[in-house]
Amino acid sequence: MPVNLAKESAANAAVDEQIHNDIHIIGVGSGSTIVPAVKRIAEIVHKNNLDLICVPTSLQARELILSNGLKLGSLAEYQELDLAIDGADEVDEQFNCIKGGGGCQTQEKLVAVCAKRFIVVADEKKWSPCLGTKWTKGIPIEVIPVAYKLTKKEIEKQLGGEVVVREGTEKLGPVLTDQGNFILDWKFDPVKIVNWFDVNRTLKLVPGVVETGLFVNMIYKGYFGNSDGKVEIRTNPTMSS
């Protein structure tokens, strides 16, 4: 499949460039693009006998790390990571991104914040001029279950748009995160957004919100694969090398 080739090409390019002897502790993201990335990491680690510790962002990431024979760590043990690699639902030209389509945004952001460099791998369709242009499912927001109605009402009051509770596809009721919380998806009008930093701050101050899927200017470098297997590498000009 062209999309799978694009994801695999992006993952391989990122891992080949970023995983080397000077990298000792990394954060491992979640989602479909991370599967080939972890496989490539394992190949390099075993081939070069690297001493690499991997900190997961979800149960899926934990199982990937273990099934590929890599060393497992945790944020309880390591709060300073050399690198974090993850996927993205959409990345804009200011290197803001939306994450959380898979419901793991809280742990993903914790790991990204702990990393000296945060890189994303994705297919080229995830790159857009502004957030909300291609990803139209909304900003994922993790909330504590008891507060979801209050939180939904307050977000719509302060920021407009529509907030919906994410429902499960194979079970009745809301999707639960690894922390046992609900996810709200805030659907917004991209034209009305001026400053994502302010939007994220407003969301975080709403009672009941645990974390958002907005990663504002956190990306150091993005690797975007196309259906031909070629990869375009984009570096955030606001971050030093």
PDB file of C-alpha atoms in Angstrom:
ATOM      1  CA  MET A   1       0.000   0.000   0.000  1.00  0.00           C
ATOM      2  CA  PRO A   2       1.336   3.483  -0.902  1.00  0.00           C
ATOM      3  CA  VAL A   3       0.507   4.939   2.530  1.00  0.00           C
ATOM      4  CA  ASN A   4       2.295   2.091   4.294  1.00  0.00           C
ATOM      5  CA  LEU A   5       5.353   2.618   2.086  1.00  0.00           C
ATOM      6  CA  ALA A   6       5.277   6.328   2.893  1.00  0.00           C
ATOM      7  CA  LYS A   7       5.125   5.666   6.635  1.00  0.00           C
ATOM      8  CA  GLU A   8       7.838   3.033   6.537  1.00  0.00           C
ATOM      9  CA  SER A   9      10.127   5.239   4.452  1.00  0.00           C
ATOM     10  CA  ALA A  10       9.685   8.160   6.845  1.00  0.00           C
ATOM     11  CA  ALA A  11      10.271   5.934   9.876  1.00  0.00           C
ATOM     12  CA  ASN A  12      13.424   4.386   8.414  1.00  0.00           C
ATOM     13  CA  ALA A  13      14.858   7.767   7.408  1.00  0.00           C
ATOM     14  CA  ALA A  14      14.282   9.194  10.879  1.00  0.00           C
ATOM     15  CA  VAL A  15      15.725   6.221  12.720  1.00  0.00           C
ATOM     16  CA  ASP A  16      18.749   5.923  10.425  1.00  0.00           C
ATOM     17  CA  GLU A  17      19.620   9.579  11.004  1.00  0.00           C
ATOM     18  CA  GLN A  18      18.820   9.838  14.700  1.00  0.00           C
ATOM     19  CA  ILE A  19      19.773   6.527  16.350  1.00  0.00           C
ATOM     20  CA  HIS A  20      23.523   6.245  16.963  1.00  0.00           C
ATOM     21  CA  ASN A  21      26.112   5.754  19.711  1.00  0.00           C
ATOM     22  CA  ASP A  22      25.421   9.099  21.378  1.00  0.00           C
ATOM     23  CA  ILE A  23      21.733   8.328  21.904  1.00  0.00           C
ATOM     24  CA  HIS A  24      21.101   6.333  25.086  1.00  0.00           C
ATOM     25  CA  ILE A  25      17.492   6.948  26.190  1.00  0.00           C
ATOM     26  CA  ILE A  26      14.609   7.561  23.806  1.00  0.00           C
ATOM     27  CA  GLY A  27      10.873   8.004  23.981  1.00  0.00           C
ATOM     28  CA  VAL A  28       8.806   5.742  21.750  1.00  0.00           C
ATOM     29  CA  GLY A  29       5.491   7.056  20.473  1.00  0.00           C
ATOM     30  CA  SER A  30       2.276   5.316  19.541  1.00  0.00           C
ATOM     31  CA  GLY A  31       0.358   4.607  16.359  1.00  0.00           C
ATOM     32  CA  SER A  32       0.816   2.858  13.023  1.00  0.00           C
ATOM     33  CA  THR A  33       3.911   4.807  11.934  1.00  0.00           C
ATOM     34  CA  ILE A  34       5.790   3.805  15.061  1.00  0.00           C
ATOM     35  CA  VAL A  35       5.599   0.089  14.238  1.00  0.00           C
ATOM     36  CA  PRO A  36       8.200   0.235  11.422  1.00  0.00           C
ATOM     37  CA  ALA A  37      10.207   2.776  13.417  1.00  0.00           C
ATOM     38  CA  VAL A  38      10.616   0.429  16.378  1.00  0.00           C
ATOM     39  CA  LYS A  39      11.476  -2.446  14.047  1.00  0.00           C
ATOM     40  CA  ARG A  40      14.229  -0.328  12.483  1.00  0.00           C
ATOM     41  CA  ILE A  41      15.471   0.799  15.904  1.00  0.00           C
ATOM     42  CA  ALA A  42      15.764  -2.837  16.969  1.00  0.00           C
ATOM     43  CA  GLU A  43      17.731  -3.706  13.818  1.00  0.00           C
ATOM     44  CA  ILE A  44      20.247  -0.917  14.462  1.00  0.00           C
ATOM     45  CA  VAL A  45      20.523  -1.645  18.192  1.00  0.00           C
ATOM     46  CA  HIS A  46      21.165  -5.357  17.676  1.00  0.00           C
ATOM     47  CA  LYS A  47      23.502  -4.852  14.709  1.00  0.00           C
ATOM     48  CA  ASN A  48      25.672  -2.265  16.468  1.00  0.00           C
ATOM     49  CA  ASN A  49      25.239  -3.619  20.008  1.00  0.00           C
ATOM     50  CA  LEU A  50      23.924  -0.272  21.260  1.00  0.00           C
ATOM     51  CA  ASP A  51      22.923   0.257  24.877  1.00  0.00           C
ATOM     52  CA  LEU A  52      19.564   1.936  24.316  1.00  0.00           C
ATOM     53  CA  ILE A  53      16.684   2.350  26.757  1.00  0.00           C
ATOM     54  CA  CYS A  54      13.184   2.941  25.373  1.00  0.00           C
ATOM     55  CA  VAL A  55      10.460   4.767  27.289  1.00  0.00           C
ATOM     56  CA  PRO A  56       6.927   4.027  25.989  1.00  0.00           C
ATOM     57  CA  THR A  57       3.991   6.410  25.571  1.00  0.00           C
ATOM     58  CA  SER A  58       1.281   3.738  25.732  1.00  0.00           C
ATOM     59  CA  LEU A  59       0.577   0.071  26.274  1.00  0.00           C
ATOM     60  CA  GLN A  60       0.990  -0.429  22.501  1.00  0.00           C
ATOM     61  CA  ALA A  61       4.444   1.188  22.584  1.00  0.00           C
ATOM     62  CA  ARG A  62       5.436  -0.906  25.600  1.00  0.00           C
ATOM     63  CA  GLU A  63       4.520  -4.123  23.811  1.00  0.00           C
ATOM     64  CA  LEU A  64       6.370  -3.014  20.669  1.00  0.00           C
ATOM     65  CA  ILE A  65       9.510  -2.324  22.673  1.00  0.00           C
ATOM     66  CA  LEU A  66       9.425  -5.700  24.397  1.00  0.00           C
ATOM     67  CA  SER A  67       8.455  -7.749  21.333  1.00  0.00           C
ATOM     68  CA  ASN A  68      11.415  -6.278  19.426  1.00  0.00           C
ATOM     69  CA  GLY A  69      13.887  -7.192  22.135  1.00  0.00           C
ATOM     70  CA  LEU A  70      14.616  -3.634  23.273  1.00  0.00           C
ATOM     71  CA  LYS A  71      15.287  -2.417  26.817  1.00  0.00           C
ATOM     72  CA  LEU A  72      12.232  -0.974  28.537  1.00  0.00           C
ATOM     73  CA  GLY A  73      12.365   2.121  30.733  1.00  0.00           C
ATOM     74  CA  SER A  74       9.805   4.486  32.245  1.00  0.00           C
ATOM     75  CA  LEU A  75       9.363   8.159  33.052  1.00  0.00           C
ATOM     76  CA  ALA A  76       9.498   7.236  36.731  1.00  0.00           C
ATOM     77  CA  GLU A  77      13.107   6.189  36.117  1.00  0.00           C
ATOM     78  CA  TYR A  78      14.150   8.638  33.389  1.00  0.00           C
ATOM     79  CA  GLN A  79      12.956  12.223  33.071  1.00  0.00           C
ATOM     80  CA  GLU A  80      15.704  13.313  30.673  1.00  0.00           C
ATOM     81  CA  LEU A  81      15.563  11.670  27.254  1.00  0.00           C
ATOM     82  CA  ASP A  82      17.960  12.178  24.376  1.00  0.00           C
ATOM     83  CA  LEU A  83      15.212  11.849  21.781  1.00  0.00           C
ATOM     84  CA  ALA A  84      11.512  11.146  21.350  1.00  0.00           C
ATOM     85  CA  ILE A  85      10.084   9.785  18.104  1.00  0.00           C
ATOM     86  CA  ASP A  86       6.369   9.741  17.384  1.00  0.00           C
ATOM     87  CA  GLY A  87       3.739  10.010  14.691  1.00  0.00           C
ATOM     88  CA  ALA A  88       1.299  12.873  14.133  1.00  0.00           C
ATOM     89  CA  ASP A  89      -2.242  13.395  12.905  1.00  0.00           C
ATOM     90  CA  GLU A  90      -1.366  16.747  11.334  1.00  0.00           C
ATOM     91  CA  VAL A  91       1.629  19.117  11.327  1.00  0.00           C
ATOM     92  CA  ASP A  92       1.432  22.739  10.198  1.00  0.00           C
ATOM     93  CA  GLU A  93       4.030  25.098   8.741  1.00  0.00           C
ATOM     94  CA  GLN A  94       4.791  26.533  12.201  1.00  0.00           C
ATOM     95  CA  PHE A  95       5.606  23.002  13.433  1.00  0.00           C
ATOM     96  CA  ASN A  96       2.541  22.804  15.615  1.00  0.00           C
ATOM     97  CA  CYS A  97       0.867  19.424  15.522  1.00  0.00           C
ATOM     98  CA  ILE A  98      -2.244  17.560  16.530  1.00  0.00           C
ATOM     99  CA  LYS A  99      -1.830  14.201  18.228  1.00  0.00           C
ATOM    100  CA  GLY A 100      -4.210  11.904  20.037  1.00  0.00           C
ATOM    101  CA  GLY A 101      -6.138  10.252  17.239  1.00  0.00           C
ATOM    102  CA  GLY A 102      -5.193   7.034  19.003  1.00  0.00           C
ATOM    103  CA  GLY A 103      -5.986   8.435  22.439  1.00  0.00           C
ATOM    104  CA  CYS A 104      -2.415   8.494  23.820  1.00  0.00           C
ATOM    105  CA  GLN A 105      -1.741  12.235  23.780  1.00  0.00           C
ATOM    106  CA  THR A 106      -1.135  12.666  27.525  1.00  0.00           C
ATOM    107  CA  GLN A 107       1.724  10.195  27.805  1.00  0.00           C
ATOM    108  CA  GLU A 108       2.990  11.247  24.370  1.00  0.00           C
ATOM    109  CA  LYS A 109       3.279  14.839  25.514  1.00  0.00           C
ATOM    110  CA  LEU A 110       4.948  13.889  28.785  1.00  0.00           C
ATOM    111  CA  VAL A 111       7.593  11.954  26.887  1.00  0.00           C
ATOM    112  CA  ALA A 112       8.034  14.709  24.281  1.00  0.00           C
ATOM    113  CA  VAL A 113       8.538  17.337  26.989  1.00  0.00           C
ATOM    114  CA  CYS A 114      11.256  15.211  28.601  1.00  0.00           C
ATOM    115  CA  ALA A 115      13.177  14.830  25.330  1.00  0.00           C
ATOM    116  CA  LYS A 116      16.014  17.059  24.172  1.00  0.00           C
ATOM    117  CA  ARG A 117      14.652  16.615  20.648  1.00  0.00           C
ATOM    118  CA  PHE A 118      11.170  15.622  19.564  1.00  0.00           C
ATOM    119  CA  ILE A 119      10.835  14.318  16.011  1.00  0.00           C
ATOM    120  CA  VAL A 120       7.778  13.104  14.120  1.00  0.00           C
ATOM    121  CA  VAL A 121       7.404  10.616  11.287  1.00  0.00           C
ATOM    122  CA  ALA A 122       4.376  10.576   9.009  1.00  0.00           C
ATOM    123  CA  ASP A 123       3.169  10.323   5.443  1.00  0.00           C
ATOM    124  CA  GLU A 124       3.233  13.538   3.417  1.00  0.00           C
ATOM    125  CA  LYS A 125      -0.537  14.020   3.712  1.00  0.00           C
ATOM    126  CA  LYS A 126      -0.089  14.947   7.374  1.00  0.00           C
ATOM    127  CA  TRP A 127       1.746  18.190   6.453  1.00  0.00           C
ATOM    128  CA  SER A 128      -0.597  21.168   6.028  1.00  0.00           C
ATOM    129  CA  PRO A 129      -0.539  24.978   5.919  1.00  0.00           C
ATOM    130  CA  CYS A 130      -2.527  25.217   9.159  1.00  0.00           C
ATOM    131  CA  LEU A 131      -4.017  22.834  11.697  1.00  0.00           C
ATOM    132  CA  GLY A 132      -7.527  21.685  10.903  1.00  0.00           C
ATOM    133  CA  THR A 133      -6.987  21.818   7.142  1.00  0.00           C
ATOM    134  CA  LYS A 134      -6.567  18.052   6.755  1.00  0.00           C
ATOM    135  CA  TRP A 135      -7.305  16.636  10.200  1.00  0.00           C
ATOM    136  CA  THR A 136     -10.976  17.453  10.677  1.00  0.00           C
ATOM    137  CA  LYS A 137     -11.801  15.188  13.618  1.00  0.00           C
ATOM    138  CA  GLY A 138     -10.865  17.870  16.131  1.00  0.00           C
ATOM    139  CA  ILE A 139      -8.320  18.404  18.900  1.00  0.00           C
ATOM    140  CA  PRO A 140      -8.271  15.429  21.290  1.00  0.00           C
ATOM    141  CA  ILE A 141      -8.625  16.492  24.922  1.00  0.00           C
ATOM    142  CA  GLU A 142      -8.299  14.038  27.801  1.00  0.00           C
ATOM    143  CA  VAL A 143     -10.683  14.789  30.658  1.00  0.00           C
ATOM    144  CA  ILE A 144     -11.603  13.130  33.941  1.00  0.00           C
ATOM    145  CA  PRO A 145     -14.913  11.252  33.520  1.00  0.00           C
ATOM    146  CA  VAL A 146     -16.861  13.032  36.250  1.00  0.00           C
ATOM    147  CA  ALA A 147     -16.226  16.427  34.616  1.00  0.00           C
ATOM    148  CA  TYR A 148     -16.795  15.678  30.923  1.00  0.00           C
ATOM    149  CA  LYS A 149     -20.153  17.475  30.586  1.00  0.00           C
ATOM    150  CA  LEU A 150     -18.931  20.555  32.436  1.00  0.00           C
ATOM    151  CA  THR A 151     -15.695  20.567  30.450  1.00  0.00           C
ATOM    152  CA  LYS A 152     -17.494  20.184  27.117  1.00  0.00           C
ATOM    153  CA  LYS A 153     -19.823  23.089  27.927  1.00  0.00           C
ATOM    154  CA  GLU A 154     -16.990  25.337  29.110  1.00  0.00           C
ATOM    155  CA  ILE A 155     -14.809  24.722  26.044  1.00  0.00           C
ATOM    156  CA  GLU A 156     -17.681  25.529  23.692  1.00  0.00           C
ATOM    157  CA  LYS A 157     -18.419  28.659  25.726  1.00  0.00           C
ATOM    158  CA  GLN A 158     -14.850  29.956  25.689  1.00  0.00           C
ATOM    159  CA  LEU A 159     -13.635  28.843  22.260  1.00  0.00           C
ATOM    160  CA  GLY A 160     -16.740  28.069  20.218  1.00  0.00           C
ATOM    161  CA  GLY A 161     -16.872  25.130  17.853  1.00  0.00           C
ATOM    162  CA  GLU A 162     -18.296  21.751  18.796  1.00  0.00           C
ATOM    163  CA  VAL A 163     -17.065  19.304  21.421  1.00  0.00           C
ATOM    164  CA  VAL A 164     -18.013  15.633  21.160  1.00  0.00           C
ATOM    165  CA  VAL A 165     -17.310  12.705  23.448  1.00  0.00           C
ATOM    166  CA  ARG A 166     -15.280  10.078  21.609  1.00  0.00           C
ATOM    167  CA  GLU A 167     -17.245   6.837  21.470  1.00  0.00           C
ATOM    168  CA  GLY A 168     -15.822   3.327  21.155  1.00  0.00           C
ATOM    169  CA  THR A 169     -16.245   1.408  17.905  1.00  0.00           C
ATOM    170  CA  GLU A 170     -16.219  -2.125  19.304  1.00  0.00           C
ATOM    171  CA  LYS A 171     -18.019  -1.359  22.569  1.00  0.00           C
ATOM    172  CA  LEU A 172     -20.782   0.866  23.826  1.00  0.00           C
ATOM    173  CA  GLY A 173     -19.806   4.013  25.682  1.00  0.00           C
ATOM    174  CA  PRO A 174     -16.871   6.441  25.660  1.00  0.00           C
ATOM    175  CA  VAL A 175     -13.319   5.524  24.731  1.00  0.00           C
ATOM    176  CA  LEU A 176     -11.088   5.165  27.800  1.00  0.00           C
ATOM    177  CA  THR A 177      -7.457   6.265  27.799  1.00  0.00           C
ATOM    178  CA  ASP A 178      -4.652   4.255  29.411  1.00  0.00           C
ATOM    179  CA  GLN A 179      -5.275   6.471  32.460  1.00  0.00           C
ATOM    180  CA  GLY A 180      -8.984   5.549  32.555  1.00  0.00           C
ATOM    181  CA  ASN A 181     -10.173   8.977  31.377  1.00  0.00           C
ATOM    182  CA  PHE A 182     -12.527  10.149  28.608  1.00  0.00           C
ATOM    183  CA  ILE A 183     -11.542  11.921  25.396  1.00  0.00           C
ATOM    184  CA  LEU A 184     -13.329  14.966  24.038  1.00  0.00           C
ATOM    185  CA  ASP A 185     -12.722  15.985  20.430  1.00  0.00           C
ATOM    186  CA  TRP A 186     -12.985  19.736  19.909  1.00  0.00           C
ATOM    187  CA  LYS A 187     -13.960  20.573  16.333  1.00  0.00           C
ATOM    188  CA  PHE A 188     -12.930  24.111  15.463  1.00  0.00           C
ATOM    189  CA  ASP A 189     -12.874  26.555  12.573  1.00  0.00           C
ATOM    190  CA  PRO A 190      -9.217  26.896  11.414  1.00  0.00           C
ATOM    191  CA  VAL A 191      -9.856  30.369  10.044  1.00  0.00           C
ATOM    192  CA  LYS A 192     -10.682  31.685  13.513  1.00  0.00           C
ATOM    193  CA  ILE A 193      -7.491  30.457  15.201  1.00  0.00           C
ATOM    194  CA  VAL A 194      -4.804  33.131  15.577  1.00  0.00           C
ATOM    195  CA  ASN A 195      -2.460  31.737  18.227  1.00  0.00           C
ATOM    196  CA  TRP A 196      -2.274  28.047  19.114  1.00  0.00           C
ATOM    197  CA  PHE A 197      -0.275  28.732  22.258  1.00  0.00           C
ATOM    198  CA  ASP A 198      -3.151  30.822  23.622  1.00  0.00           C
ATOM    199  CA  VAL A 199      -5.697  28.191  22.587  1.00  0.00           C
ATOM    200  CA  ASN A 200      -3.767  25.440  24.328  1.00  0.00           C
ATOM    201  CA  ARG A 201      -3.394  27.525  27.474  1.00  0.00           C
ATOM    202  CA  THR A 202      -7.127  28.260  27.510  1.00  0.00           C
ATOM    203  CA  LEU A 203      -7.945  24.563  27.148  1.00  0.00           C
ATOM    204  CA  LYS A 204      -5.540  23.553  29.908  1.00  0.00           C
ATOM    205  CA  LEU A 205      -7.189  26.000  32.319  1.00  0.00           C
ATOM    206  CA  VAL A 206     -10.660  24.505  31.865  1.00  0.00           C
ATOM    207  CA  PRO A 207     -11.566  22.463  34.981  1.00  0.00           C
ATOM    208  CA  GLY A 208     -11.478  18.736  34.278  1.00  0.00           C
ATOM    209  CA  VAL A 209      -8.922  18.866  31.462  1.00  0.00           C
ATOM    210  CA  VAL A 210      -5.971  16.524  31.961  1.00  0.00           C
ATOM    211  CA  GLU A 211      -4.074  17.215  28.728  1.00  0.00           C
ATOM    212  CA  THR A 212      -4.609  18.291  25.137  1.00  0.00           C
ATOM    213  CA  GLY A 213      -3.474  16.858  21.824  1.00  0.00           C
ATOM    214  CA  LEU A 214      -2.002  20.211  20.813  1.00  0.00           C
ATOM    215  CA  PHE A 215       1.794  20.142  20.568  1.00  0.00           C
ATOM    216  CA  VAL A 216       2.684  23.796  20.063  1.00  0.00           C
ATOM    217  CA  ASN A 217       6.075  24.383  18.405  1.00  0.00           C
ATOM    218  CA  MET A 218       7.550  21.288  20.063  1.00  0.00           C
ATOM    219  CA  ILE A 219       8.803  19.503  16.942  1.00  0.00           C
ATOM    220  CA  TYR A 220      12.493  19.718  16.141  1.00  0.00           C
ATOM    221  CA  LYS A 221      12.315  17.830  12.865  1.00  0.00           C
ATOM    222  CA  GLY A 222       9.673  16.075  10.770  1.00  0.00           C
ATOM    223  CA  TYR A 223      10.137  13.204   8.303  1.00  0.00           C
ATOM    224  CA  PHE A 224       7.376  12.963   5.711  1.00  0.00           C
ATOM    225  CA  GLY A 225       7.268  10.013   3.317  1.00  0.00           C
ATOM    226  CA  ASN A 226       5.436   9.868  -0.004  1.00  0.00           C
ATOM    227  CA  SER A 227       3.928   6.995  -1.961  1.00  0.00           C
ATOM    228  CA  ASP A 228       7.139   6.595  -4.005  1.00  0.00           C
ATOM    229  CA  GLY A 229       9.197   5.928  -0.903  1.00  0.00           C
ATOM    230  CA  LYS A 230      10.917   9.320  -0.959  1.00  0.00           C
ATOM    231  CA  VAL A 231      11.179  11.301   2.265  1.00  0.00           C
ATOM    232  CA  GLU A 232      11.104  15.048   2.780  1.00  0.00           C
ATOM    233  CA  ILE A 233      12.833  16.215   5.944  1.00  0.00           C
ATOM    234  CA  ARG A 234      11.645  19.477   7.463  1.00  0.00           C
ATOM    235  CA  THR A 235      13.541  21.185  10.293  1.00  0.00           C
ATOM    236  CA  ASN A 236      11.995  23.719  12.648  1.00  0.00           C
ATOM    237  CA  PRO A 237      13.884  26.994  12.037  1.00  0.00           C
ATOM    238  CA  THR A 238      13.137  28.233  15.565  1.00  0.00           C
ATOM    239  CA  MET A 239      15.133  25.402  17.151  1.00  0.00           C
ATOM    240  CA  SER A 240      18.894  25.123  17.258  1.00  0.00           C
ATOM    241  CA  SER A 241      20.584  22.031  15.812  1.00  0.00           C
TER     242      SER A 241
END
